[in-house]
Amino acid sequence: MLKPSKPSSLLAALLIHPGSVVSTGYLLRALWDDDQPATARAALQSCVLRLRRIFVKYGVAGDVIEAVPGGYRMNVDTDTLDLVRFRTLVRAADGAGDAEGELYRLKEALTLWQGPLLANVPSLMLHRDEVPGLTEERLRTLERACDIELSLGRCRQVLVDLWEAARRHPGRERFAEQLIEALYRTGRQSEALAEYRAVKGRLKEELGIDPGPSLQRLELAILRGDDLGSVALDQAPQPLEIAAPVRLTAPVARTATVRAPDDGDRPQGEPAPAAARPVPLGARAALAPLTLPASPVPPSFPVPPVPSFTGRAAERADITARLTGRSPDTALVVLSGAPGIGKTALARQCAHDTQDAFPGGVFVVAMTHPDGAPLTAGEAMAHLPGPGAGDGRTLLVLDDVTTADQVRPLLPAVPGGAVVVTSRRGLAGLMATHGGSVHRLSTLDPAESRQLLTAALGAERVAAEPAAAGELADVCGHFPLSLRIAAARLLTRPGLSVEDCVRWLAEDPPARLSLADDPRMSVPQVFGRALRRLEPRWQDAFRRLGEQEGLLVPAHALGDSPEAEEALERLADAGLLEEGPPGPYRIHLLLKIYARRQARERNTGEAATVPH
């Protein structure tokens, strides 16, 4: 085993991305973070040579680390790296076709995880940026395995794993839900209810929120003595990412095979997890749906409000009026804007505001798979109410739509109802064919940012440092996502002053606007996913904007050719640029800083010499 050293950090950085080109800029950050010496590039080459000599010493081919344009690539397979084998087994589990085969492969994959991640690696960057994502991979797999055990009725066998998982990861509500269900189904009703009360108390004390609708349904089912073990296993789940369908008034229980959103950037080749069961918005889905009896009528579970939601008063009022207006046609609203600008939060808050107008139910469908691939209209349609199945107007929220073609086939499914679409793109083609209204969201104004910080941190903490709170909003670019990340950091560090937080963030925004325990709460990852959806030539155009001064982007910023003009249009449509005034285009400050970093990494990679 290598001692903690620069070569061990280099090896870990390459192995975390097996078979992929790892840029020189990334490797330099893995070894020195942002404190890179002037000789960093030469030292990196020395580390590569040292690793190759070590490999040869122990009978490993010296060319296993391959120098390629812009960086290095490590060629490994299932026989040489557990991470590759783990992902291969999880992918095989998704296509197993039967519960036993799927569970066998998932358990085999989980046995490959031994000890803490990167325990022998000193790289702060890898521990900060990569460990959370790898941990998420393992926990999703464990959740899936426990789902299958429960669906097969092996509640006693899975209790030990669930006790440990729920205690080690109290922030994952899904483990608590699985544990409560297992306790109840093994005849330990009082312990199940005690566990629910403990979870409820912790959520209220630490976050000021109630358990999600799925946990509330589970508590009700336990209190009523319902049989939770009579649900058949779905033998052919579709790999669909979708948030929970929220049933408002229902003469009969309705369930759907669903998946909760997972916004984390995953290394190339990672399979999407398998399909699952109705859960609270944002929670990990399970395999076997919890079906409440058709009679008596199950109670209504309202769509919860978005925590600490502030601002957007004009948009909120207009959207509410459009959704609740009576018309034989489907009401269509599109929310567009930059990544992290708050489109999803506004859509869900409006769903909460208008839910009483939709007795047929509110369905929130994430229109991309966990790996970023868009859902087809057919995949989404398969999990919407069928013709005549509803008992009133239905509201459909289509989150993170990539093209108008995803939406058009779904509109006839909600005749007389309403559809809210969130997309980084303007979807002008959809407006041309179906009409509706478009709200292009921008950043919050200073007063709204302060309201969000006050709602999240508490009035006393903001009032104690009013000037620093304003500076924090400025550093966060008045992006709702950035503000929530900064607020979460302050909440988990009660002794940290707002001023100190501002000083730390200001040294490297937006890179430091990221939470270590949740890869989805990361400004760089959210921006990166938006950028990677574009063609390489448009990605390169965005990076070139990072090399220019100022936030205004004149029409000739990328040249005077038709392709340069198209590039600006593409970037604006993707939410990475905004139209003026003043000037034809402008770029948000956080996106400008991100573009500058992207340009620096590209230039560093291009300057690397291939033979070493």
Tab-separated table of N, CA, C and O in Angstrom, residues 262-308:
chain	number	residue	atom	x	y	z
A	262	ASP	N	-32.116	12.672	-8.406
A	262	ASP	CA	-30.733	12.578	-7.960
A	262	ASP	C	-29.905	13.452	-8.886
A	262	ASP	O	-29.642	13.100	-10.000
A	263	ASP	N	-29.552	14.581	-8.374
A	263	ASP	CA	-28.902	15.555	-9.219
A	263	ASP	C	-27.392	15.443	-9.204
A	263	ASP	O	-26.721	16.269	-9.806
A	264	GLY	N	-26.843	14.513	-8.518
A	264	GLY	CA	-25.399	14.469	-8.414
A	264	GLY	C	-24.702	14.096	-9.697
A	264	GLY	O	-25.169	13.262	-10.443
A	265	ASP	N	-23.573	14.743	-9.930
A	265	ASP	CA	-22.753	14.375	-11.080
A	265	ASP	C	-22.128	13.020	-10.827
A	265	ASP	O	-21.473	12.819	-9.810
A	266	ARG	N	-22.317	12.073	-11.707
A	266	ARG	CA	-21.720	10.773	-11.513
A	266	ARG	C	-20.642	10.572	-12.545
A	266	ARG	O	-20.751	11.062	-13.664
A	267	PRO	N	-19.594	9.812	-12.196
A	267	PRO	CA	-18.570	9.505	-13.199
A	267	PRO	C	-19.168	8.789	-14.403
A	267	PRO	O	-20.184	8.105	-14.293
A	268	GLN	N	-18.514	8.971	-15.537
A	268	GLN	CA	-19.026	8.399	-16.789
A	268	GLN	C	-19.175	6.892	-16.669
A	268	GLN	O	-18.309	6.206	-16.163
A	269	GLY	N	-20.299	6.396	-17.127
A	269	GLY	CA	-20.513	4.955	-17.128
A	269	GLY	C	-21.298	4.445	-15.947
A	269	GLY	O	-21.680	3.285	-15.901
A	270	GLU	N	-21.574	5.319	-14.941
A	270	GLU	CA	-22.328	4.818	-13.808
A	270	GLU	C	-23.766	4.560	-14.224
A	270	GLU	O	-24.404	5.410	-14.844
A	271	PRO	N	-24.345	3.406	-13.876
A	271	PRO	CA	-25.719	3.122	-14.257
A	271	PRO	C	-26.701	3.900	-13.418
A	271	PRO	O	-26.423	4.239	-12.280
A	272	ALA	N	-27.844	4.169	-14.000
A	272	ALA	CA	-28.909	4.760	-13.218
A	272	ALA	C	-29.498	3.696	-12.304
A	272	ALA	O	-29.628	2.539	-12.674
A	273	PRO	N	-29.877	4.045	-11.048
A	273	PRO	CA	-30.507	3.073	-10.176
A	273	PRO	C	-31.831	2.615	-10.752
A	273	PRO	O	-32.415	3.257	-11.624
A	274	ALA	N	-32.330	1.505	-10.232
A	274	ALA	CA	-33.577	0.944	-10.737
A	274	ALA	C	-34.776	1.711	-10.215
A	274	ALA	O	-34.675	2.559	-9.353
A	275	ALA	N	-35.964	1.367	-10.735
A	275	ALA	CA	-37.163	2.104	-10.381
A	275	ALA	C	-37.601	1.776	-8.977
A	275	ALA	O	-37.129	0.872	-8.343
A	276	ALA	N	-38.579	2.578	-8.467
A	276	ALA	CA	-38.857	2.488	-7.060
A	276	ALA	C	-40.285	2.852	-6.746
A	276	ALA	O	-41.141	2.734	-7.584
A	277	ARG	N	-40.531	3.339	-5.492
A	277	ARG	CA	-41.903	3.526	-5.063
A	277	ARG	C	-42.214	4.963	-4.683
A	277	ARG	O	-41.322	5.771	-4.522
A	278	PRO	N	-43.511	5.337	-4.519
A	278	PRO	CA	-43.836	6.711	-4.172
A	278	PRO	C	-43.169	7.104	-2.861
A	278	PRO	O	-43.241	6.382	-1.888
A	279	VAL	N	-42.555	8.254	-2.855
A	279	VAL	CA	-41.858	8.747	-1.676
A	279	VAL	C	-42.040	10.242	-1.586
A	279	VAL	O	-42.516	10.873	-2.501
A	280	PRO	N	-41.621	10.872	-0.452
A	280	PRO	CA	-41.698	12.326	-0.368
A	280	PRO	C	-40.809	12.966	-1.413
A	280	PRO	O	-39.817	12.376	-1.824
A	281	LEU	N	-41.141	14.199	-1.802
A	281	LEU	CA	-40.293	14.897	-2.765
A	281	LEU	C	-38.883	14.957	-2.239
A	281	LEU	O	-38.629	15.356	-1.120
A	282	GLY	N	-37.907	14.547	-3.072
A	282	GLY	CA	-36.504	14.625	-2.703
A	282	GLY	C	-35.983	13.401	-1.998
A	282	GLY	O	-34.806	13.289	-1.730
A	283	ALA	N	-36.831	12.409	-1.664
A	283	ALA	CA	-36.353	11.219	-0.962
A	283	ALA	C	-36.030	10.120	-1.959
A	283	ALA	O	-36.479	10.126	-3.088
A	284	ARG	N	-35.266	9.137	-1.536
A	284	ARG	CA	-34.907	8.015	-2.405
A	284	ARG	C	-36.083	7.070	-2.491
A	284	ARG	O	-36.719	6.748	-1.500
A	285	ALA	N	-36.434	6.624	-3.684
A	285	ALA	CA	-37.588	5.764	-3.882
A	285	ALA	C	-37.301	4.341	-3.447
A	285	ALA	O	-36.185	3.890	-3.392
A	286	ALA	N	-38.370	3.635	-3.123
A	286	ALA	CA	-38.269	2.231	-2.743
A	286	ALA	C	-38.805	1.370	-3.858
A	286	ALA	O	-39.326	1.859	-4.844
A	287	LEU	N	-38.721	0.052	-3.708
A	287	LEU	CA	-39.153	-0.835	-4.778
A	287	LEU	C	-40.633	-1.139	-4.679
A	287	LEU	O	-41.379	-1.024	-5.638
A	288	ALA	N	-41.104	-1.593	-3.496
A	288	ALA	CA	-42.495	-1.996	-3.358
A	288	ALA	C	-43.338	-0.827	-2.875
A	288	ALA	O	-43.064	-0.262	-1.828
A	289	PRO	N	-44.353	-0.380	-3.620
A	289	PRO	CA	-45.140	0.759	-3.191
A	289	PRO	C	-45.989	0.445	-1.972
A	289	PRO	O	-46.470	-0.671	-1.807
A	290	LEU	N	-46.179	1.425	-1.103
A	290	LEU	CA	-47.065	1.297	0.047
A	290	LEU	C	-48.465	1.636	-0.423
A	290	LEU	O	-48.766	2.768	-0.770
A	291	THR	N	-49.351	0.676	-0.467
A	291	THR	CA	-50.707	0.866	-0.964
A	291	THR	C	-51.675	0.864	0.203
A	291	THR	O	-51.800	-0.145	0.909
A	292	LEU	N	-52.328	1.975	0.453
A	292	LEU	CA	-53.335	2.041	1.493
A	292	LEU	C	-54.642	1.440	0.973
A	292	LEU	O	-54.894	1.444	-0.229
A	293	PRO	N	-55.485	0.918	1.844
A	293	PRO	CA	-56.725	0.285	1.396
A	293	PRO	C	-57.600	1.250	0.611
A	293	PRO	O	-57.594	2.458	0.840
A	294	ALA	N	-58.359	0.688	-0.345
A	294	ALA	CA	-59.237	1.518	-1.158
A	294	ALA	C	-60.414	2.042	-0.352
A	294	ALA	O	-60.989	3.064	-0.686
A	295	SER	N	-60.779	1.380	0.692
A	295	SER	CA	-61.896	1.802	1.522
A	295	SER	C	-61.536	1.544	2.984
A	295	SER	O	-61.025	0.476	3.331
A	296	PRO	N	-61.714	2.528	3.887
A	296	PRO	CA	-62.275	3.842	3.615
A	296	PRO	C	-61.334	4.707	2.796
A	296	PRO	O	-60.194	4.361	2.566
A	297	VAL	N	-61.856	5.875	2.396
A	297	VAL	CA	-61.082	6.776	1.553
A	297	VAL	C	-59.846	7.243	2.314
A	297	VAL	O	-59.952	7.716	3.433
A	298	PRO	N	-58.651	7.103	1.752
A	298	PRO	CA	-57.461	7.596	2.432
A	298	PRO	C	-57.493	9.111	2.546
A	298	PRO	O	-58.065	9.790	1.705
A	299	PRO	N	-56.896	9.660	3.593
A	299	PRO	CA	-56.938	11.105	3.775
A	299	PRO	C	-56.108	11.839	2.738
A	299	PRO	O	-55.248	11.269	2.077
A	300	SER	N	-56.376	13.133	2.618
A	300	SER	CA	-55.625	13.950	1.679
A	300	SER	C	-54.285	14.358	2.285
A	300	SER	O	-54.206	14.702	3.453
A	301	PHE	N	-53.216	14.272	1.494
A	301	PHE	CA	-51.896	14.716	1.911
A	301	PHE	C	-51.511	15.911	1.051
A	301	PHE	O	-51.250	15.764	-0.140
A	302	PRO	N	-51.455	17.093	1.635
A	302	PRO	CA	-51.185	18.284	0.822
A	302	PRO	C	-49.753	18.321	0.325
A	302	PRO	O	-48.845	17.746	0.899
A	303	VAL	N	-49.578	19.007	-0.776
A	303	VAL	CA	-48.234	19.247	-1.278
A	303	VAL	C	-47.540	20.184	-0.299
A	303	VAL	O	-48.046	21.274	-0.035
A	304	PRO	N	-46.387	19.829	0.250
A	304	PRO	CA	-45.765	20.698	1.256
A	304	PRO	C	-45.204	21.951	0.623
A	304	PRO	O	-44.789	21.950	-0.539
A	305	PRO	N	-45.163	23.053	1.370
A	305	PRO	CA	-44.525	24.259	0.836
A	305	PRO	C	-43.015	24.067	0.760
A	305	PRO	O	-42.439	23.230	1.445
A	306	VAL	N	-42.372	24.837	-0.084
A	306	VAL	CA	-40.912	24.799	-0.171
A	306	VAL	C	-40.342	25.497	1.053
A	306	VAL	O	-40.714	26.643	1.334
A	307	PRO	N	-39.463	24.851	1.815
A	307	PRO	CA	-38.917	25.493	3.020
A	307	PRO	C	-38.223	26.811	2.686
A	307	PRO	O	-37.490	26.918	1.713
A	308	SER	N	-38.498	27.828	3.491
A	308	SER	CA	-37.837	29.138	3.395
A	308	SER	C	-38.050	29.795	2.036
A	308	SER	O	-37.220	30.597	1.605
